[in-house]
Every structure is written in C-alpha cells, then in structure tokens.
PDB file of C-alpha atoms in Angstrom:
ATOM      1  CA  MET A   1      -5.655  -3.172 -17.149  1.00 81.00           C
ATOM      2  CA  PRO A   2      -6.543  -1.269 -19.874  1.00 85.00           C
ATOM      3  CA  ILE A   3      -3.868   0.979 -21.424  1.00 92.00           C
ATOM      4  CA  TRP A   4      -5.983   4.209 -20.415  1.00 91.00           C
ATOM      5  CA  ILE A   5      -6.231   3.400 -16.791  1.00 93.00           C
ATOM      6  CA  SER A   6      -3.069   3.577 -16.466  1.00 93.00           C
ATOM      7  CA  VAL A   7      -3.161   7.226 -18.619  1.00 95.00           C
ATOM      8  CA  SER A   8      -5.224   8.025 -16.343  1.00 95.00           C
ATOM      9  CA  TYR A   9      -4.248   7.075 -13.083  1.00 95.00           C
ATOM     10  CA  CYS A  10      -0.960   8.595 -13.575  1.00 95.00           C
ATOM     11  CA  LEU A  11      -3.064  11.899 -15.246  1.00 95.00           C
ATOM     12  CA  LEU A  12      -4.956  11.775 -11.775  1.00 93.00           C
ATOM     13  CA  ALA A  13      -2.388  11.170  -9.050  1.00 94.00           C
ATOM     14  CA  CYS A  14      -0.348  14.294 -11.316  1.00 93.00           C
ATOM     15  CA  LEU A  15      -2.861  16.700 -11.494  1.00 92.00           C
ATOM     16  CA  TYR A  16      -3.184  16.213  -7.458  1.00 92.00           C
ATOM     17  CA  ILE A  17       0.344  16.372  -6.685  1.00 90.00           C
ATOM     18  CA  TRP A  18       0.680  19.726  -9.090  1.00 89.00           C
ATOM     19  CA  ILE A  19      -2.029  21.315  -6.899  1.00 86.00           C
ATOM     20  CA  ALA A  20      -1.795  19.324  -3.641  1.00 80.00           C
ATOM     21  CA  GLY A  21      -1.796  22.797  -0.837  1.00 73.00           C
ATOM     22  CA  SER A  22      -3.174  24.938  -3.158  1.00 79.00           C
ATOM     23  CA  VAL A  23      -7.196  24.210  -3.261  1.00 76.00           C
ATOM     24  CA  GLU A  24      -9.645  24.704  -0.517  1.00 81.00           C
ATOM     25  CA  ILE A  25      -8.658  21.099   2.013  1.00 81.00           C
ATOM     26  CA  ALA A  26     -11.942  19.424   0.595  1.00 81.00           C
ATOM     27  CA  VAL A  27     -11.072  19.515  -3.160  1.00 85.00           C
ATOM     28  CA  GLY A  28      -8.088  19.247  -2.102  1.00 84.00           C
ATOM     29  CA  ALA A  29      -9.471  15.939  -0.330  1.00 87.00           C
ATOM     30  CA  ILE A  30     -11.947  14.362  -3.018  1.00 90.00           C
ATOM     31  CA  MET A  31      -8.637  14.754  -5.283  1.00 91.00           C
ATOM     32  CA  LYS A  32      -6.262  12.999  -3.340  1.00 93.00           C
ATOM     33  CA  ILE A  33      -8.289   9.545  -4.141  1.00 93.00           C
ATOM     34  CA  LEU A  34      -9.188  10.048  -7.490  1.00 94.00           C
ATOM     35  CA  PRO A  35      -7.221   7.744  -8.655  1.00 95.00           C
ATOM     36  CA  LEU A  36      -7.692   5.214  -6.375  1.00 96.00           C
ATOM     37  CA  LEU A  37     -11.282   5.441  -6.726  1.00 95.00           C
ATOM     38  CA  LEU A  38     -10.059   4.615 -10.368  1.00 95.00           C
ATOM     39  CA  LEU A  39      -8.026   2.125  -9.140  1.00 94.00           C
ATOM     40  CA  LEU A  40     -10.736   0.271  -7.241  1.00 93.00           C
ATOM     41  CA  GLY A  41     -12.992   0.853 -10.339  1.00 92.00           C
ATOM     42  CA  TRP A  42     -10.656  -1.590 -11.897  1.00 92.00           C
ATOM     43  CA  PHE A  43     -10.529  -4.167  -9.093  1.00 90.00           C
ATOM     44  CA  CYS A  44     -14.092  -4.347  -9.095  1.00 87.00           C
ATOM     45  CA  GLY A  45     -15.414  -3.735 -12.218  1.00 81.00           C
ATOM     46  CA  SER A  46     -13.121  -8.080 -12.925  1.00 62.00           C
ATOM     47  CA  LYS A  47     -13.459  -8.455  -9.421  1.00 49.00           C
ATOM     48  CA  PHE A  48     -15.792 -11.896 -10.597  1.00 43.00           C
ATOM     49  CA  ASP A  49     -14.407 -12.755 -14.529  1.00 42.00           C
ATOM     50  CA  GLN A  50     -12.934 -15.577 -14.887  1.00 46.00           C
ATOM     51  CA  PRO A  51     -13.807 -18.385 -14.091  1.00 44.00           C
ATOM     52  CA  LEU A  52     -12.620 -21.496 -12.927  1.00 41.00           C
ATOM     53  CA  ALA A  53     -10.317 -24.481 -14.965  1.00 44.00           C
ATOM     54  CA  ASN A  54     -12.697 -27.151 -13.080  1.00 48.00           C
ATOM     55  CA  ALA A  55     -15.175 -27.403 -10.349  1.00 43.00           C
ATOM     56  CA  GLY A  56     -12.766 -28.997  -7.845  1.00 47.00           C
ATOM     57  CA  GLU A  57     -11.571 -25.191  -7.590  1.00 54.00           C
ATOM     58  CA  SER A  58     -14.104 -24.232  -5.335  1.00 56.00           C
ATOM     59  CA  GLU A  59     -12.313 -23.651  -2.559  1.00 53.00           C
ATOM     60  CA  THR A  60     -10.094 -22.490  -4.372  1.00 54.00           C
ATOM     61  CA  ALA A  61     -12.849 -19.287  -6.294  1.00 55.00           C
ATOM     62  CA  LYS A  62     -14.117 -18.678  -2.331  1.00 60.00           C
ATOM     63  CA  HIS A  63     -10.224 -17.941  -0.071  1.00 60.00           C
ATOM     64  CA  GLN A  64      -9.328 -15.943  -4.653  1.00 65.00           C
ATOM     65  CA  VAL A  65     -12.774 -13.963  -3.564  1.00 68.00           C
ATOM     66  CA  LYS A  66     -12.679 -13.223   0.195  1.00 71.00           C
ATOM     67  CA  SER A  67      -8.441 -12.051  -0.403  1.00 81.00           C
ATOM     68  CA  ALA A  68     -10.271  -9.935  -3.670  1.00 86.00           C
ATOM     69  CA  GLY A  69     -13.142  -8.577  -0.949  1.00 88.00           C
ATOM     70  CA  THR A  70      -9.635  -7.894   2.404  1.00 93.00           C
ATOM     71  CA  VAL A  71      -7.693  -6.307  -0.333  1.00 94.00           C
ATOM     72  CA  ILE A  72     -10.871  -3.615  -0.886  1.00 94.00           C
ATOM     73  CA  ILE A  73     -11.305  -2.965   2.320  1.00 95.00           C
ATOM     74  CA  ALA A  74      -7.082  -2.354   2.973  1.00 96.00           C
ATOM     75  CA  LEU A  75      -7.426  -0.099  -0.170  1.00 95.00           C
ATOM     76  CA  GLY A  76     -10.572   1.658   1.463  1.00 95.00           C
ATOM     77  CA  PHE A  77      -8.670   2.419   4.939  1.00 96.00           C
ATOM     78  CA  SER A  78      -5.751   3.565   2.959  1.00 95.00           C
ATOM     79  CA  MET A  79      -8.216   6.361   1.483  1.00 95.00           C
ATOM     80  CA  LEU A  80      -9.161   6.782   5.110  1.00 95.00           C
ATOM     81  CA  GLY A  81      -5.958   7.289   5.755  1.00 93.00           C
ATOM     82  CA  ASP A  82      -5.872   9.567   3.075  1.00 93.00           C
ATOM     83  CA  VAL A  83      -8.691  12.171   3.715  1.00 93.00           C
ATOM     84  CA  ILE A  84      -7.725  12.706   6.838  1.00 93.00           C
ATOM     85  CA  LEU A  85      -3.624  14.009   6.240  1.00 91.00           C
ATOM     86  CA  ALA A  86      -5.658  15.704   3.485  1.00 89.00           C
ATOM     87  CA  VAL A  87      -8.366  17.207   6.028  1.00 88.00           C
ATOM     88  CA  ASP A  88      -5.661  18.174   9.230  1.00 86.00           C
ATOM     89  CA  GLY A  89      -1.952  15.889   9.364  1.00 79.00           C
ATOM     90  CA  LYS A  90      -0.569  17.644  12.147  1.00 82.00           C
ATOM     91  CA  ASN A  91      -3.723  17.256  14.720  1.00 87.00           C
ATOM     92  CA  TRP A  92      -5.152  14.263  12.538  1.00 90.00           C
ATOM     93  CA  PHE A  93      -1.573  12.529  11.982  1.00 90.00           C
ATOM     94  CA  VAL A  94      -2.411   9.486  14.462  1.00 91.00           C
ATOM     95  CA  PHE A  95      -5.577   9.302  13.410  1.00 93.00           C
ATOM     96  CA  GLY A  96      -4.006   8.475   9.999  1.00 92.00           C
ATOM     97  CA  LEU A  97      -1.286   6.697  10.933  1.00 93.00           C
ATOM     98  CA  GLY A  98      -3.706   4.533  12.374  1.00 94.00           C
ATOM     99  CA  ALA A  99      -5.896   4.298   8.666  1.00 95.00           C
ATOM    100  CA  PHE A 100      -2.776   3.395   6.375  1.00 96.00           C
ATOM    101  CA  LEU A 101      -1.962   0.617   9.768  1.00 96.00           C
ATOM    102  CA  LEU A 102      -5.271  -1.158   9.878  1.00 97.00           C
ATOM    103  CA  SER A 103      -4.613  -1.214   5.445  1.00 96.00           C
ATOM    104  CA  HIS A 104      -1.866  -2.881   5.919  1.00 97.00           C
ATOM    105  CA  ILE A 105      -2.948  -5.314   8.344  1.00 97.00           C
ATOM    106  CA  ALA A 106      -5.818  -5.638   5.416  1.00 96.00           C
ATOM    107  CA  TYR A 107      -3.094  -6.327   3.385  1.00 96.00           C
ATOM    108  CA  ILE A 108      -0.882  -9.170   4.925  1.00 96.00           C
ATOM    109  CA  VAL A 109      -4.388 -10.806   5.472  1.00 95.00           C
ATOM    110  CA  ALA A 110      -5.241 -11.201   1.565  1.00 94.00           C
ATOM    111  CA  LEU A 111      -1.505 -12.003   0.570  1.00 94.00           C
ATOM    112  CA  ARG A 112      -1.968 -15.552   2.715  1.00 91.00           C
ATOM    113  CA  PRO A 113      -2.011 -18.104   2.031  1.00 90.00           C
ATOM    114  CA  PHE A 114       1.905 -18.193   2.933  1.00 92.00           C
ATOM    115  CA  GLN A 115       5.297 -20.158   2.697  1.00 91.00           C
ATOM    116  CA  ARG A 116       8.609 -21.253   3.162  1.00 91.00           C
ATOM    117  CA  LEU A 117      11.166 -18.890   2.224  1.00 92.00           C
ATOM    118  CA  PRO A 118      14.903 -20.789   1.603  1.00 93.00           C
ATOM    119  CA  ALA A 119      17.016 -20.470   4.326  1.00 94.00           C
ATOM    120  CA  ALA A 120      19.550 -17.937   3.063  1.00 94.00           C
ATOM    121  CA  LYS A 121      17.000 -15.979   1.445  1.00 94.00           C
ATOM    122  CA  LEU A 122      15.281 -15.036   4.518  1.00 94.00           C
ATOM    123  CA  VAL A 123      17.938 -14.467   5.974  1.00 96.00           C
ATOM    124  CA  LEU A 124      19.029 -11.827   3.319  1.00 96.00           C
ATOM    125  CA  LEU A 125      15.311 -10.200   3.896  1.00 95.00           C
ATOM    126  CA  LEU A 126      15.237 -10.170   7.213  1.00 95.00           C
ATOM    127  CA  ALA A 127      18.669  -7.363   8.212  1.00 96.00           C
ATOM    128  CA  CYS A 128      17.741  -5.870   5.164  1.00 95.00           C
ATOM    129  CA  TYR A 129      14.693  -4.818   6.330  1.00 96.00           C
ATOM    130  CA  ALA A 130      15.946  -4.854  10.468  1.00 95.00           C
ATOM    131  CA  GLY A 131      17.824  -2.629   9.796  1.00 96.00           C
ATOM    132  CA  PHE A 132      16.214   0.012   7.873  1.00 95.00           C
ATOM    133  CA  ALA A 133      14.678   0.069  10.823  1.00 95.00           C
ATOM    134  CA  ALA A 134      16.987   0.538  13.012  1.00 96.00           C
ATOM    135  CA  VAL A 135      18.029   3.033  10.930  1.00 96.00           C
ATOM    136  CA  VAL A 136      15.062   5.149  10.007  1.00 95.00           C
ATOM    137  CA  LEU A 137      14.122   5.007  13.628  1.00 94.00           C
ATOM    138  CA  GLY A 138      17.539   6.149  15.351  1.00 94.00           C
ATOM    139  CA  LEU A 139      16.972   8.908  13.275  1.00 95.00           C
ATOM    140  CA  MET A 140      14.204   9.563  13.795  1.00 95.00           C
ATOM    141  CA  ALA A 141      13.592   8.616  18.807  1.00 92.00           C
ATOM    142  CA  ALA A 142      14.820  11.357  19.689  1.00 92.00           C
ATOM    143  CA  ASN A 143      11.591  14.094  18.558  1.00 93.00           C
ATOM    144  CA  LEU A 144       9.605  11.118  18.617  1.00 92.00           C
ATOM    145  CA  GLY A 145       8.807  11.079  22.372  1.00 90.00           C
ATOM    146  CA  SER A 146       5.275  10.244  23.215  1.00 89.00           C
ATOM    147  CA  MET A 147       4.141   9.336  18.774  1.00 91.00           C
ATOM    148  CA  LEU A 148       7.833   6.647  19.721  1.00 93.00           C
ATOM    149  CA  LEU A 149       4.956   3.141  20.472  1.00 94.00           C
ATOM    150  CA  PRO A 150       2.944   3.769  17.504  1.00 93.00           C
ATOM    151  CA  VAL A 151       5.585   4.589  15.448  1.00 94.00           C
ATOM    152  CA  SER A 152       7.104   1.768  16.195  1.00 94.00           C
ATOM    153  CA  VAL A 153       4.856  -0.677  15.961  1.00 95.00           C
ATOM    154  CA  TYR A 154       3.239   0.983  12.712  1.00 96.00           C
ATOM    155  CA  ILE A 155       7.086   0.180  11.519  1.00 95.00           C
ATOM    156  CA  ALA A 156       6.758  -3.199  12.336  1.00 96.00           C
ATOM    157  CA  VAL A 157       3.793  -3.827  10.904  1.00 96.00           C
ATOM    158  CA  ILE A 158       4.627  -1.726   7.062  1.00 97.00           C
ATOM    159  CA  LEU A 159       7.701  -4.361   7.547  1.00 96.00           C
ATOM    160  CA  LEU A 160       5.787  -7.649   7.730  1.00 96.00           C
ATOM    161  CA  MET A 161       3.575  -6.101   4.788  1.00 97.00           C
ATOM    162  CA  SER A 162       6.422  -5.765   2.881  1.00 96.00           C
ATOM    163  CA  LEU A 163       8.008  -9.072   4.086  1.00 96.00           C
ATOM    164  CA  SER A 164       4.968 -11.056   2.799  1.00 96.00           C
ATOM    165  CA  THR A 165       5.000 -10.162  -0.497  1.00 96.00           C
ATOM    166  CA  TRP A 166       7.809 -12.019  -0.142  1.00 95.00           C
ATOM    167  CA  HIS A 167       6.661 -15.236   1.360  1.00 94.00           C
ATOM    168  CA  SER A 168       3.490 -15.411   0.183  1.00 93.00           C
ATOM    169  CA  LYS A 169       2.416 -18.000  -2.516  1.00 91.00           C
ATOM    170  CA  GLY A 170       1.086 -15.726  -4.914  1.00 90.00           C
ATOM    171  CA  SER A 171       4.754 -13.952  -5.210  1.00 92.00           C
ATOM    172  CA  ASN A 172       5.133 -11.428  -7.761  1.00 94.00           C
ATOM    173  CA  PRO A 173       7.454  -9.109  -9.389  1.00 96.00           C
ATOM    174  CA  TRP A 174       4.383  -6.043  -8.721  1.00 96.00           C
ATOM    175  CA  LEU A 175       3.236  -6.933  -4.712  1.00 96.00           C
ATOM    176  CA  VAL A 176       7.002  -7.071  -3.628  1.00 97.00           C
ATOM    177  CA  VAL A 177       8.363  -3.567  -5.697  1.00 97.00           C
ATOM    178  CA  GLY A 178       4.534  -2.431  -4.064  1.00 97.00           C
ATOM    179  CA  GLY A 179       5.838  -3.291  -0.383  1.00 96.00           C
ATOM    180  CA  LEU A 180       8.913  -1.675  -0.970  1.00 97.00           C
ATOM    181  CA  LEU A 181       8.312   1.709  -1.875  1.00 97.00           C
ATOM    182  CA  PHE A 182       5.509   1.400   0.067  1.00 97.00           C
ATOM    183  CA  ILE A 183       8.578   1.834   2.239  1.00 96.00           C
ATOM    184  CA  CYS A 184       9.954   4.156   0.517  1.00 96.00           C
ATOM    185  CA  SER A 185       6.334   6.691   1.081  1.00 95.00           C
ATOM    186  CA  ASP A 186       6.300   6.330   5.090  1.00 95.00           C
ATOM    187  CA  ALA A 187       9.777   6.665   4.988  1.00 95.00           C
ATOM    188  CA  ALA A 188      10.063   9.514   4.065  1.00 95.00           C
ATOM    189  CA  ILE A 189       7.326  11.330   5.592  1.00 94.00           C
ATOM    190  CA  GLY A 190       8.245   9.819   8.918  1.00 93.00           C
ATOM    191  CA  LEU A 191      12.053  11.326   8.229  1.00 95.00           C
ATOM    192  CA  ASN A 192      10.497  14.637   7.461  1.00 94.00           C
ATOM    193  CA  ARG A 193       8.332  14.533   9.987  1.00 92.00           C
ATOM    194  CA  PHE A 194      10.123  13.427  12.979  1.00 93.00           C
ATOM    195  CA  TYR A 195      14.099  14.127  11.659  1.00 93.00           C
ATOM    196  CA  THR A 196      15.415  16.893   8.987  1.00 91.00           C
ATOM    197  CA  ALA A 197      12.956  18.072   6.083  1.00 91.00           C
ATOM    198  CA  ILE A 198      13.549  16.951   3.049  1.00 90.00           C
ATOM    199  CA  PRO A 199      13.912  18.617  -0.141  1.00 91.00           C
ATOM    200  CA  PHE A 200      10.021  18.099  -2.147  1.00 90.00           C
ATOM    201  CA  SER A 201       9.545  15.249   0.659  1.00 90.00           C
ATOM    202  CA  GLY A 202       5.473  16.381  -0.404  1.00 90.00           C
ATOM    203  CA  VAL A 203       6.225  14.460  -4.360  1.00 93.00           C
ATOM    204  CA  PHE A 204       8.546  11.740  -3.311  1.00 94.00           C
ATOM    205  CA  ILE A 205       6.157  10.515  -0.897  1.00 95.00           C
ATOM    206  CA  MET A 206       2.634  11.099  -3.727  1.00 94.00           C
ATOM    207  CA  LEU A 207       5.081   9.549  -6.355  1.00 96.00           C
ATOM    208  CA  THR A 208       6.190   6.513  -4.881  1.00 97.00           C
ATOM    209  CA  TYR A 209       2.913   5.653  -2.502  1.00 96.00           C
ATOM    210  CA  TYR A 210       0.605   5.982  -5.870  1.00 96.00           C
ATOM    211  CA  ALA A 211       2.788   3.847  -7.544  1.00 97.00           C
ATOM    212  CA  ALA A 212       3.029   1.887  -4.896  1.00 97.00           C
ATOM    213  CA  GLN A 213      -1.157   1.207  -4.010  1.00 97.00           C
ATOM    214  CA  TYR A 214      -1.201   0.559  -8.413  1.00 96.00           C
ATOM    215  CA  SER A 215       1.746  -1.809  -7.924  1.00 97.00           C
ATOM    216  CA  LEU A 216       0.120  -3.766  -5.161  1.00 96.00           C
ATOM    217  CA  LEU A 217      -3.236  -3.831  -7.217  1.00 95.00           C
ATOM    218  CA  ARG A 218      -1.616  -5.275 -10.177  1.00 94.00           C
ATOM    219  CA  GLY A 219      -0.321  -7.880  -7.838  1.00 94.00           C
ATOM    220  CA  PHE A 220      -3.807  -9.155  -6.305  1.00 93.00           C
ATOM    221  CA  LYS A 221      -4.770  -9.239  -9.435  1.00 90.00           C
ATOM    222  CA  LEU A 222      -1.677 -12.305 -10.755  1.00 86.00           C
ATOM    223  CA  MET A 223      -2.854 -14.191  -7.409  1.00 80.00           C
ATOM    224  CA  ARG A 224      -5.949 -14.271  -8.765  1.00 63.00           C
ATOM    225  CA  ARG A 225      -5.938 -15.523 -11.401  1.00 59.00           C
ATOM    226  CA  PRO A 226      -7.761 -19.537 -11.775  1.00 48.00           C
ATOM    227  CA  MET A 227      -5.084 -21.910 -11.518  1.00 41.00           C
ATOM    228  CA  THR A 228      -4.427 -24.109 -14.809  1.00 38.00           C
ATOM    229  CA  ALA A 229      -5.171 -28.378 -15.197  1.00 31.00           C
TER     230      ALA A 229
END
C-alpha cells in the first residue's frame, strides 16, 4: 500500500473522530465513510494488477476475483451500517447491527478456503473466544431485553469471522489483527450501550473500527498475491 494512502486514511479517520457530533447529520455520515471509500478505491484500483504465475492457475484466478468481490460487498455493508448508525444510532440500532452482520458474513465467505488448525491451538482459541463472549454477554444480559437474541447472534457471527482469520488458508497477521480489533470495537459499543458508560468510548470505538477495516483490507490484499512456482 502506498504510504500516502495510509497517511490519508489516518487523517480522514482522525478528522471524523474530531468533528463527530459537531456537524450536520448528513455531513457526519459522509465524513464517517470517507476513510472507507479511500480504502475501497485502493483495493479496487489494483484488483487485477497481479498476473498469475502460469495459465494452469486459472481456478486460483477465478477464486481470487470472487474473493475480491466479496470483500467489496463486505465493505459496502459496513459503510451502510456506518451511515445508518450516524443518522440515528438509537432508533435504527438494530438495522445498523443487521448491516454489520451481513458484512461479517461476507468477510467469512471471502476468507475461504479454510484449513484445519492444530488441535491444541484450536482448543485454546475456542476457549478464549468463548470466554470473552460469555463475559461480555453476561455483563450486558440484564439490559438487553428484546435485543438479547439479535445481539447474541451478532456476537456469534463476529467471533466466527475473527476465528476464520486464523482458519483461512490465506491467514496472515493483518487479517488476524483486523478480526481482533473488530471484536474490541464492537464489544465497546455493546458494553457502553447495554452495561455502563465508558469514558471516551466513542474515540476508542472508532479508532479500533477504522484500524480493523484497514488491517482486514491489507490482509485480503495479501491473500490475493499470485502463487509462485
């Protein structure tokens, strides 16, 4: 990734965090997705710029194109969720949740194909993810009410997305970090909304969210590198 893309992404993200809540709703919604539009432009701009090593890898090429398309869909649903929550995060929260749910499902699809992990590593990962989910859901449960089921489903899906970054045959540090950062961001949203107010939660949520999307897109770009003979 060119350094100017990374710097511009950081500046746009910080600009939104700085002005959030102090501008008109429409302006805030646009500013919120500008960093992701820049990321999307970079991802799409070099979508087909890496030729395969030989003609025998046509199936790999087809899979890479499908995977790239699914990543674009995932980022699109994320931006939809961003706009929904920016317009009315209180009354439209469930719709924003649904948009991000679809985004995570698309990311899971894009992470295919998967591989088996060593048993010890898998058990450790499952224990950590399940323990984290139990703690977060346990803290929020008393205040969830009718949101208990949709929030529980969402937690399961985002944990599955993050776990898939470990299972993917194209797994790399960028993907893993992106999945973990997404969990941190969404956990902060849930705890701040359904458990107790967290100081500077908005800044933490958006910083981890933008960092998560950045890491995931860089990780998916690495996945699409051609195989060498």
